[in-house]
Amino acid sequence: MDDATAQFVAWVRGAAPYIHAFRGRTFVVGFGGEVAAGKRAQSLAYDCNLLAALGIRLVLVHGARPQIDAELARRGLEPRFHHGLRVTDADALECVKSAMAVTRFEVEALLSQGLPNTPMAGSYIRVTGGNFITARPVGVVDGVDYQYTGAVRKIIAEEINADLDQQNVVLITPLGVSPAGEIFNLAMEEVAEAVAVALKAEKLIYLCDAPGLLGEDGQLVESVTADEAQGKLETGEGLTEDLHLFLPCAIRAVKKGVARCHLIDHDLDGGLLLEFFTHAGVGTVVSRDPLFRLREATVEDVAALVALISPMEADGTLVRRGRELLEQEIERFTVVEHDGVLVGCAALYPFSEDNAAELACLAVTPEYRRAGLGDQLLKRIERRARVQRLERLFVLTTRTAHWFRERGFSEIGPEALPRQKRELYNFQRRSKVFVKPL
């Protein structure tokens, strides 16, 4: 098997846990009119087709701001905005309706492809829509009458769910109707937020004009809590035009129950696939609580543990453990999850007669070894050992001696191990022994 083939097989196997986790879940994807008319629109349609084929319940919310501006210009009208929100008078509303209709049909056409030799060959996506949004007028703000600019009053979630139950992709145009029959122009990002909240969506995704949130060093911030994102919003540092609009919606959505909100670069080809089916992802994830979660392992984790430690057993970093042994000793393991996927583990083996314990099977997937998970697992194991009133923690290692030295461990000889462990010491493996007082 050549390297390219091996990488492909590894990628598909690595994506499998995410495919299983997301099947039957609801994703809401919001994107602006520049995406619908841009060079990545074709690729976006391919990727949405694949998500739907994998059993993901997909709702798409499109915008049309550049198309509306173009229609206004064609009619000799000037666009008006206040606090980033379009002021929609009667003439502008006609432009909005025209631009929204054309954009919607273009998106539907992209989703309806099925040509041979394309990713959508042999597929058929049923795209549906409807009067799912009840709207109200924004009214007068700071003395400015927004007229036919509206806000979401209600999302008819049961009707959207009925369409999703029929394996349809729901495409929503950000127009709403009041009980009096008036039509209102709505902000795409607010409609996407309201739909995600009403559907209790697993994910709300915004395709934006940036890789995601950037830190002070200019590097991508891979994940933030809603509170941390609020701090970034208040400072405004490094926020693009889209992020100023989308980030408040992302914060509100996760606080109202949406599991995750993702900010992904709309110019990145395959961004949806890279974000959802690779360990590292490519955008910024906003969540109510931190994405990494440490907990004690259960028997349901055995299969994931086998997959995690097998590569390190194969290269000699870890001592080989069979599945049956893992099942018998599962209560000794602490695991760390990232967004529900197991990415690290460590085990504690106490030797009460010697007031000592062994830290064993400390492993973190390569994608997260710079995320400090090893330190978190070490602290958790140390805490468990202290609760059992043990006085020292030792570890046997062949590859990571420097890592343990940097964390307060000192090298000792095998003869200093607890008697029971000393009798099992493998002199062929010649592991170095380190100890740390607790």
CSV table of C-alpha atoms in Angstrom, one decimal:
chain,number,residue,atom,x,y,z
A,1,MET,CA,0.0,0.0,0.0
A,2,ASP,CA,1.5,3.4,-1.0
A,3,ASP,CA,1.5,6.4,1.3
A,4,ALA,CA,-1.4,8.1,-0.5
A,5,THR,CA,-3.6,5.1,-0.2
A,6,ALA,CA,-2.6,4.6,3.4
A,7,GLN,CA,-3.5,8.2,4.2
A,8,PHE,CA,-6.8,7.8,2.5
A,9,VAL,CA,-7.7,4.7,4.5
A,10,ALA,CA,-6.6,6.3,7.7
A,11,TRP,CA,-8.7,9.4,7.0
A,12,VAL,CA,-11.8,7.4,6.3
A,13,ARG,CA,-11.3,5.4,9.4
A,14,GLY,CA,-10.6,8.5,11.4
A,15,ALA,CA,-13.8,10.1,10.1
A,16,ALA,CA,-16.0,7.1,11.0
A,17,PRO,CA,-16.7,8.1,14.6
A,18,TYR,CA,-17.9,11.5,13.5
A,19,ILE,CA,-20.1,10.0,10.8
A,20,HIS,CA,-21.7,7.7,13.5
A,21,ALA,CA,-22.1,10.6,15.9
A,22,PHE,CA,-23.7,13.1,13.4
A,23,ARG,CA,-26.1,10.8,11.7
A,24,GLY,CA,-29.7,12.0,12.4
A,25,ARG,CA,-28.5,15.2,14.0
A,26,THR,CA,-29.5,18.7,12.7
A,27,PHE,CA,-27.0,21.1,11.2
A,28,VAL,CA,-28.0,24.7,10.4
A,29,VAL,CA,-25.7,26.4,7.9
A,30,GLY,CA,-25.9,30.1,7.3
A,31,PHE,CA,-24.1,31.8,4.5
A,32,GLY,CA,-24.2,35.2,2.8
A,33,GLY,CA,-25.0,36.1,-0.8
A,34,GLU,CA,-21.4,36.4,-1.7
A,35,VAL,CA,-21.0,32.7,-1.0
A,36,ALA,CA,-24.1,31.8,-3.1
A,37,ALA,CA,-22.6,33.7,-6.0
A,38,GLY,CA,-18.9,33.0,-5.3
A,39,LYS,CA,-16.3,30.6,-6.7
A,40,ARG,CA,-16.9,28.1,-3.9
A,41,ALA,CA,-20.7,27.8,-4.4
A,42,GLN,CA,-20.3,24.7,-6.5
A,43,SER,CA,-18.1,23.0,-3.9
A,44,LEU,CA,-20.4,24.0,-1.1
A,45,ALA,CA,-23.3,22.2,-2.9
A,46,TYR,CA,-21.1,19.1,-3.3
A,47,ASP,CA,-20.3,19.1,0.4
A,48,CYS,CA,-23.9,19.7,1.5
A,49,ASN,CA,-25.0,16.8,-0.7
A,50,LEU,CA,-22.5,14.6,1.1
A,51,LEU,CA,-23.6,15.7,4.5
A,52,ALA,CA,-27.2,14.9,3.6
A,53,ALA,CA,-26.2,11.5,2.2
A,54,LEU,CA,-24.5,10.7,5.5
A,55,GLY,CA,-27.8,11.1,7.3
A,56,ILE,CA,-27.3,14.7,8.6
A,57,ARG,CA,-30.5,16.7,8.8
A,58,LEU,CA,-29.6,19.8,6.9
A,59,VAL,CA,-31.1,23.3,7.0
A,60,LEU,CA,-29.5,26.0,4.8
A,61,VAL,CA,-30.1,29.7,5.4
A,62,HIS,CA,-28.9,31.9,2.6
A,63,GLY,CA,-28.4,35.7,2.5
A,64,ALA,CA,-28.4,38.1,-0.5
A,65,ARG,CA,-26.8,41.3,0.6
A,66,PRO,CA,-24.6,41.9,-2.5
A,67,GLN,CA,-27.4,40.8,-4.8
A,68,ILE,CA,-29.8,43.3,-3.1
A,69,ASP,CA,-27.2,46.1,-3.4
A,70,ALA,CA,-26.8,45.3,-7.1
A,71,GLU,CA,-30.5,45.4,-7.7
A,72,LEU,CA,-30.7,48.7,-5.9
A,73,ALA,CA,-27.9,50.1,-8.1
A,74,ARG,CA,-29.7,48.8,-11.2
A,75,ARG,CA,-32.8,50.8,-10.2
A,76,GLY,CA,-30.8,53.9,-9.3
A,77,LEU,CA,-31.4,53.5,-5.5
A,78,GLU,CA,-28.9,54.0,-2.7
A,79,PRO,CA,-28.6,51.3,0.0
A,80,ARG,CA,-29.1,52.6,3.6
A,81,PHE,CA,-27.8,51.0,6.7
A,82,HIS,CA,-27.9,51.9,10.4
A,83,HIS,CA,-25.8,49.9,12.9
A,84,GLY,CA,-25.0,47.4,10.2
A,85,LEU,CA,-28.7,46.6,9.5
A,86,ARG,CA,-30.4,47.5,6.2
A,87,VAL,CA,-33.1,50.1,6.3
A,88,THR,CA,-35.8,48.7,4.0
A,89,ASP,CA,-38.3,51.2,2.5
A,90,ALA,CA,-41.0,50.2,0.0
A,91,ASP,CA,-38.7,50.6,-3.0
A,92,ALA,CA,-35.9,48.7,-1.3
A,93,LEU,CA,-38.3,45.9,-0.4
A,94,GLU,CA,-39.0,45.3,-4.0
A,95,CYS,CA,-35.3,44.9,-4.6
A,96,VAL,CA,-35.0,42.6,-1.7
A,97,LYS,CA,-37.8,40.3,-2.9
A,98,SER,CA,-36.3,40.2,-6.4
A,99,ALA,CA,-32.7,39.5,-5.2
A,100,MET,CA,-33.8,36.9,-2.7
A,101,ALA,CA,-35.9,35.0,-5.2
A,102,VAL,CA,-33.1,34.8,-7.8
A,103,THR,CA,-30.5,33.8,-5.2
A,104,ARG,CA,-32.8,31.1,-3.8
A,105,PHE,CA,-33.4,29.6,-7.3
A,106,GLU,CA,-29.6,29.7,-8.0
A,107,VAL,CA,-28.9,27.8,-4.7
A,108,GLU,CA,-31.7,25.3,-5.5
A,109,ALA,CA,-30.1,24.7,-8.9
A,110,LEU,CA,-26.7,24.0,-7.4
A,111,LEU,CA,-28.2,21.5,-5.0
A,112,SER,CA,-30.2,19.8,-7.8
A,113,GLN,CA,-27.2,18.7,-9.9
A,114,GLY,CA,-26.5,15.1,-10.7
A,115,LEU,CA,-24.1,15.0,-13.6
A,116,PRO,CA,-21.9,12.0,-14.1
A,117,ASN,CA,-18.2,12.4,-13.1
A,118,THR,CA,-19.1,14.9,-10.3
A,119,PRO,CA,-19.5,14.3,-6.5
A,120,MET,CA,-23.3,14.6,-7.0
A,121,ALA,CA,-23.6,11.9,-9.6
A,122,GLY,CA,-26.6,9.6,-9.0
A,123,SER,CA,-27.9,11.7,-6.2
A,124,TYR,CA,-31.2,13.6,-5.8
A,125,ILE,CA,-31.7,16.1,-3.1
A,126,ARG,CA,-35.2,17.2,-2.4
A,127,VAL,CA,-35.0,20.9,-1.5
A,128,THR,CA,-38.0,22.3,0.3
A,129,GLY,CA,-39.0,25.6,1.9
A,130,GLY,CA,-42.1,27.3,3.2
A,131,ASN,CA,-43.6,30.0,5.4
A,132,PHE,CA,-41.7,28.9,8.4
A,133,ILE,CA,-41.0,32.4,9.8
A,134,THR,CA,-43.4,34.8,11.5
A,135,ALA,CA,-41.8,38.3,11.6
A,136,ARG,CA,-42.3,41.6,13.3
A,137,PRO,CA,-41.0,45.0,12.3
A,138,VAL,CA,-37.8,46.3,13.9
A,139,GLY,CA,-39.5,49.6,14.3
A,140,VAL,CA,-37.8,52.9,15.1
A,141,VAL,CA,-34.3,52.8,16.6
A,142,ASP,CA,-32.3,55.9,17.5
A,143,GLY,CA,-34.8,57.9,15.5
A,144,VAL,CA,-34.4,55.8,12.4
A,145,ASP,CA,-37.5,54.0,11.1
A,146,TYR,CA,-36.4,50.6,9.7
A,147,GLN,CA,-39.8,50.3,7.9
A,148,TYR,CA,-39.8,46.8,6.2
A,149,THR,CA,-36.8,45.5,8.0
A,150,GLY,CA,-37.9,42.9,10.4
A,151,ALA,CA,-36.9,40.6,13.2
A,152,VAL,CA,-37.9,37.0,13.9
A,153,ARG,CA,-41.0,36.6,16.0
A,154,LYS,CA,-41.5,32.8,15.7
A,155,ILE,CA,-40.0,29.8,13.9
A,156,ILE,CA,-42.5,27.1,13.0
A,157,ALA,CA,-40.1,24.4,14.1
A,158,GLU,CA,-42.6,21.4,13.7
A,159,GLU,CA,-43.0,22.1,10.0
A,160,ILE,CA,-39.3,22.3,9.4
A,161,ASN,CA,-38.8,19.0,11.4
A,162,ALA,CA,-41.6,17.4,9.3
A,163,ASP,CA,-39.6,18.2,6.1
A,164,LEU,CA,-36.4,17.0,7.7
A,165,ASP,CA,-38.1,13.7,8.7
A,166,GLN,CA,-38.8,13.2,5.0
A,167,GLN,CA,-35.0,13.4,4.3
A,168,ASN,CA,-35.4,16.8,2.6
A,169,VAL,CA,-32.8,19.6,2.7
A,170,VAL,CA,-34.6,22.7,4.0
A,171,LEU,CA,-33.6,25.9,2.3
A,172,ILE,CA,-34.7,29.1,4.1
A,173,THR,CA,-34.8,32.5,2.5
A,174,PRO,CA,-34.6,35.3,5.2
A,175,LEU,CA,-37.9,36.8,4.5
A,176,GLY,CA,-40.7,36.7,7.1
A,177,VAL,CA,-44.4,37.5,7.0
A,178,SER,CA,-46.4,39.2,9.8
A,179,PRO,CA,-49.9,38.0,10.9
A,180,ALA,CA,-51.2,40.9,8.9
A,181,GLY,CA,-49.6,39.6,5.7
A,182,GLU,CA,-46.7,42.2,5.5
A,183,ILE,CA,-43.4,41.0,4.2
A,184,PHE,CA,-40.2,41.8,6.1
A,185,ASN,CA,-36.5,41.7,5.2
A,186,LEU,CA,-34.6,39.7,7.8
A,187,ALA,CA,-30.9,39.4,8.6
A,188,MET,CA,-29.6,36.0,7.5
A,189,GLU,CA,-27.5,35.5,10.6
A,190,GLU,CA,-30.4,36.1,13.0
A,191,VAL,CA,-32.7,33.8,11.0
A,192,ALA,CA,-30.0,31.0,11.2
A,193,GLU,CA,-29.7,31.6,14.9
A,194,ALA,CA,-33.4,31.5,15.5
A,195,VAL,CA,-33.9,28.3,13.4
A,196,ALA,CA,-31.0,26.5,15.2
A,197,VAL,CA,-32.4,27.4,18.6
A,198,ALA,CA,-36.0,26.4,17.6
A,199,LEU,CA,-34.8,23.0,16.2
A,200,LYS,CA,-32.5,22.4,19.1
A,201,ALA,CA,-29.8,21.9,16.4
A,202,GLU,CA,-26.6,20.0,17.1
A,203,LYS,CA,-24.6,22.6,15.2
A,204,LEU,CA,-25.0,26.1,13.8
A,205,ILE,CA,-22.4,26.9,11.2
A,206,TYR,CA,-21.6,30.3,9.7
A,207,LEU,CA,-19.5,30.6,6.6
A,208,CYS,CA,-17.6,33.9,7.0
A,209,ASP,CA,-14.9,36.1,5.7
A,210,ALA,CA,-12.2,34.9,8.1
A,211,PRO,CA,-10.7,31.6,9.2
A,212,GLY,CA,-12.5,32.0,12.5
A,213,LEU,CA,-11.5,34.0,15.6
A,214,LEU,CA,-7.9,35.0,15.8
A,215,GLY,CA,-5.8,35.4,18.9
A,216,GLU,CA,-3.4,38.3,19.7
A,217,ASP,CA,-0.6,36.4,17.9
A,218,GLY,CA,-2.7,36.2,14.8
A,219,GLN,CA,-3.2,32.4,15.2
A,220,LEU,CA,-6.5,30.7,14.8
A,221,VAL,CA,-8.4,30.2,18.1
A,222,GLU,CA,-9.8,26.7,17.7
A,223,SER,CA,-12.4,26.8,20.5
A,224,VAL,CA,-13.9,29.4,22.9
A,225,THR,CA,-16.7,29.3,25.4
A,226,ALA,CA,-19.5,31.7,25.0
A,227,ASP,CA,-18.2,33.9,27.8
A,228,GLU,CA,-14.7,34.1,26.2
A,229,ALA,CA,-16.3,34.9,22.9
A,230,GLN,CA,-18.3,37.7,24.6
A,231,GLY,CA,-15.0,39.2,25.8
A,232,LYS,CA,-13.6,39.2,22.3
A,233,LEU,CA,-16.7,40.8,21.0
A,234,GLU,CA,-16.5,43.6,23.5
A,235,THR,CA,-12.9,44.4,22.6
A,236,GLY,CA,-13.6,44.0,18.9
A,237,GLU,CA,-10.0,43.2,18.3
A,238,GLY,CA,-9.4,41.2,15.1
A,239,LEU,CA,-13.1,40.9,14.2
A,240,THR,CA,-14.0,41.2,10.5
A,241,GLU,CA,-17.3,42.5,9.2
A,242,ASP,CA,-18.9,39.1,9.2
A,243,LEU,CA,-17.6,38.2,12.6
A,244,HIS,CA,-19.1,41.4,14.1
A,245,LEU,CA,-22.5,40.2,12.7
A,246,PHE,CA,-22.2,36.4,13.3
A,247,LEU,CA,-20.4,36.2,16.7
A,248,PRO,CA,-23.3,37.7,18.8
A,249,CYS,CA,-25.7,35.2,17.1
A,250,ALA,CA,-23.2,32.3,17.9
A,251,ILE,CA,-23.0,33.4,21.5
A,252,ARG,CA,-26.8,33.6,22.0
A,253,ALA,CA,-27.4,30.4,20.2
A,254,VAL,CA,-25.1,28.2,22.4
A,255,LYS,CA,-26.5,29.9,25.5
A,256,LYS,CA,-30.0,29.0,24.4
A,257,GLY,CA,-29.1,25.3,23.9
A,258,VAL,CA,-27.5,24.8,20.5
A,259,ALA,CA,-24.6,22.4,21.2
A,260,ARG,CA,-21.9,24.0,19.0
A,261,CYS,CA,-21.5,27.0,16.7
A,262,HIS,CA,-18.8,26.9,14.1
A,263,LEU,CA,-17.2,29.9,12.3
A,264,ILE,CA,-15.6,28.6,9.1
A,265,ASP,CA,-13.8,30.5,6.2
A,266,HIS,CA,-16.2,30.6,3.3
A,267,ASP,CA,-13.2,30.6,0.9
A,268,LEU,CA,-11.8,27.3,2.2
A,269,ASP,CA,-12.6,24.5,-0.2
A,270,GLY,CA,-14.1,21.6,1.8
A,271,GLY,CA,-14.3,23.6,5.0
A,272,LEU,CA,-17.4,21.8,6.2
A,273,LEU,CA,-15.8,18.4,5.7
A,274,LEU,CA,-12.5,19.4,7.3
A,275,GLU,CA,-14.3,20.9,10.3
A,276,PHE,CA,-16.6,18.0,11.0
A,277,PHE,CA,-14.7,14.9,9.9
A,278,THR,CA,-11.1,15.6,11.1
A,279,HIS,CA,-9.8,15.7,14.6
A,280,ALA,CA,-8.2,19.1,14.3
A,281,GLY,CA,-10.9,20.9,12.4
A,282,VAL,CA,-10.3,24.2,10.5
A,283,GLY,CA,-12.5,26.9,12.1
A,284,THR,CA,-13.5,28.2,15.5
A,285,VAL,CA,-16.0,26.4,17.7
A,286,VAL,CA,-18.1,28.4,20.1
A,287,SER,CA,-19.6,26.3,22.9
A,288,ARG,CA,-21.3,27.0,26.2
A,289,ASP,CA,-18.7,24.9,28.1
A,290,PRO,CA,-15.1,23.9,27.3
A,291,LEU,CA,-14.9,21.3,24.5
A,292,PHE,CA,-12.4,19.2,26.4
A,293,ARG,CA,-13.9,17.0,29.1
A,294,LEU,CA,-12.0,14.7,31.6
A,295,ARG,CA,-14.0,11.8,33.1
A,296,GLU,CA,-13.5,8.3,34.4
A,297,ALA,CA,-13.7,5.6,31.7
A,298,THR,CA,-16.6,3.2,31.4
A,299,VAL,CA,-16.8,-0.2,29.6
A,300,GLU,CA,-18.4,1.6,26.6
A,301,ASP,CA,-15.0,3.3,26.0
A,302,VAL,CA,-13.1,0.1,25.4
A,303,ALA,CA,-13.3,0.2,21.6
A,304,ALA,CA,-12.3,3.8,21.5
A,305,LEU,CA,-9.4,3.1,23.9
A,306,VAL,CA,-8.2,0.2,21.7
A,307,ALA,CA,-8.2,2.6,18.6
A,308,LEU,CA,-6.4,5.3,20.6
A,309,ILE,CA,-3.5,3.3,22.0
A,310,SER,CA,-3.0,0.7,19.2
A,311,PRO,CA,-0.6,2.9,17.2
A,312,MET,CA,1.5,3.6,20.2
A,313,GLU,CA,1.6,-0.1,21.2
A,314,ALA,CA,2.7,-0.9,17.6
A,315,ASP,CA,5.7,1.5,17.7
A,316,GLY,CA,6.7,0.4,21.2
A,317,THR,CA,5.8,3.6,23.1
A,318,LEU,CA,3.2,1.7,25.2
A,319,VAL,CA,3.1,-1.8,26.5
A,320,ARG,CA,0.6,-3.9,24.6
A,321,ARG,CA,-2.8,-4.5,26.3
A,322,GLY,CA,-5.4,-6.8,24.9
A,323,ARG,CA,-9.1,-5.8,24.7
A,324,GLU,CA,-10.0,-8.3,27.5
A,325,LEU,CA,-7.4,-6.7,29.8
A,326,LEU,CA,-8.8,-3.2,29.1
A,327,GLU,CA,-12.3,-4.4,29.9
A,328,GLN,CA,-11.1,-5.9,33.2
A,329,GLU,CA,-9.2,-2.8,34.2
A,330,ILE,CA,-11.4,-0.1,32.7
A,331,GLU,CA,-12.1,1.5,36.1
A,332,ARG,CA,-8.4,2.4,36.4
A,333,PHE,CA,-8.6,4.7,33.3
A,334,THR,CA,-9.3,8.4,33.0
A,335,VAL,CA,-10.2,9.6,29.5
A,336,VAL,CA,-10.4,13.0,27.9
A,337,GLU,CA,-13.0,13.8,25.2
A,338,HIS,CA,-13.0,16.5,22.6
A,339,ASP,CA,-16.5,17.3,21.4
A,340,GLY,CA,-17.5,13.8,22.3
A,341,VAL,CA,-14.6,12.0,20.7
A,342,LEU,CA,-12.0,10.2,23.0
A,343,VAL,CA,-8.6,11.8,22.3
A,344,GLY,CA,-6.6,10.9,25.4
A,345,CYS,CA,-6.3,8.5,28.4
A,346,ALA,CA,-4.2,7.5,31.4
A,347,ALA,CA,-4.5,4.8,34.0
A,348,LEU,CA,-3.7,4.6,37.7
A,349,TYR,CA,-2.5,1.3,39.3
A,350,PRO,CA,-2.2,1.5,43.1
A,351,PHE,CA,0.2,-0.5,45.2
A,352,SER,CA,-1.3,0.3,48.6
A,353,GLU,CA,1.2,-1.8,50.6
A,354,ASP,CA,4.0,0.4,49.3
A,355,ASN,CA,1.9,3.7,49.5
A,356,ALA,CA,2.7,4.1,45.8
A,357,ALA,CA,0.9,4.0,42.4
A,358,GLU,CA,1.9,3.6,38.8
A,359,LEU,CA,0.8,6.1,36.1
A,360,ALA,CA,0.4,3.9,33.0
A,361,CYS,CA,-0.9,4.2,29.5
A,362,LEU,CA,-0.7,8.0,29.2
A,363,ALA,CA,-1.6,8.6,25.6
A,364,VAL,CA,-2.9,11.6,23.6
A,365,THR,CA,-3.7,11.6,19.8
A,366,PRO,CA,-1.1,13.4,17.8
A,367,GLU,CA,-3.5,16.2,16.8
A,368,TYR,CA,-3.9,17.3,20.4
A,369,ARG,CA,-0.4,16.8,21.9
A,370,ARG,CA,0.1,20.6,21.9
A,371,ALA,CA,-3.2,21.2,23.7
A,372,GLY,CA,-1.9,20.5,27.2
A,373,LEU,CA,-4.0,17.3,27.6
A,374,GLY,CA,-1.1,15.3,28.9
A,375,ASP,CA,-0.7,17.7,31.8
A,376,GLN,CA,-4.5,17.6,32.5
A,377,LEU,CA,-4.5,13.8,32.6
A,378,LEU,CA,-1.4,13.8,34.9
A,379,LYS,CA,-3.1,16.2,37.3
A,380,ARG,CA,-6.2,14.1,37.3
A,381,ILE,CA,-4.2,10.9,38.0
A,382,GLU,CA,-2.2,12.6,40.8
A,383,ARG,CA,-5.5,13.8,42.4
A,384,ARG,CA,-6.9,10.3,42.3
A,385,ALA,CA,-3.7,8.9,43.9
A,386,ARG,CA,-3.9,11.5,46.7
A,387,VAL,CA,-7.5,10.6,47.4
A,388,GLN,CA,-6.3,7.1,48.1
A,389,ARG,CA,-3.6,8.5,50.4
A,390,LEU,CA,-0.7,7.3,48.3
A,391,GLU,CA,2.6,9.0,48.7
A,392,ARG,CA,4.4,8.6,45.4
A,393,LEU,CA,3.7,8.2,41.7
A,394,PHE,CA,6.0,6.3,39.4
A,395,VAL,CA,6.0,5.7,35.7
A,396,LEU,CA,7.9,3.5,33.3
A,397,THR,CA,8.8,5.0,29.9
A,398,THR,CA,11.0,4.3,26.9
A,399,ARG,CA,10.3,7.4,24.8
A,400,THR,CA,9.2,10.3,27.0
A,401,ALA,CA,11.7,10.6,29.8
A,402,HIS,CA,12.2,14.3,29.2
A,403,TRP,CA,8.5,15.0,29.5
A,404,PHE,CA,8.3,13.5,32.9
A,405,ARG,CA,11.5,15.2,34.1
A,406,GLU,CA,10.0,18.5,33.2
A,407,ARG,CA,7.0,17.7,35.4
A,408,GLY,CA,8.9,16.9,38.6
A,409,PHE,CA,9.7,13.2,38.2
A,410,SER,CA,13.1,11.9,39.1
A,411,GLU,CA,14.8,8.9,37.7
A,412,ILE,CA,15.3,5.8,39.9
A,413,GLY,CA,16.4,2.2,39.3
A,414,PRO,CA,14.0,-0.7,38.8
A,415,GLU,CA,15.1,-2.0,42.2
A,416,ALA,CA,13.2,0.9,43.9
A,417,LEU,CA,9.8,-0.2,42.4
A,418,PRO,CA,7.2,-1.7,44.6
A,419,ARG,CA,7.9,-5.4,45.0
A,420,GLN,CA,5.0,-6.6,43.0
A,421,LYS,CA,5.9,-4.3,40.1
A,422,ARG,CA,9.6,-5.1,40.4
A,423,GLU,CA,8.9,-8.8,39.8
A,424,LEU,CA,7.1,-7.9,36.6
A,425,TYR,CA,9.8,-5.5,35.3
A,426,ASN,CA,10.7,-6.4,31.7
A,427,PHE,CA,14.5,-6.2,31.4
A,428,GLN,CA,14.3,-6.6,27.6
A,429,ARG,CA,12.2,-3.5,27.2
A,430,ARG,CA,14.6,-1.6,29.6
A,431,SER,CA,12.1,1.1,30.5
A,432,LYS,CA,13.4,4.0,32.5
A,433,VAL,CA,11.7,4.4,35.9
A,434,PHE,CA,10.7,7.8,37.2
A,435,VAL,CA,9.0,8.8,40.5
A,436,LYS,CA,7.3,11.8,41.9
A,437,PRO,CA,6.4,12.5,45.5
A,438,LEU,CA,2.7,13.3,46.1
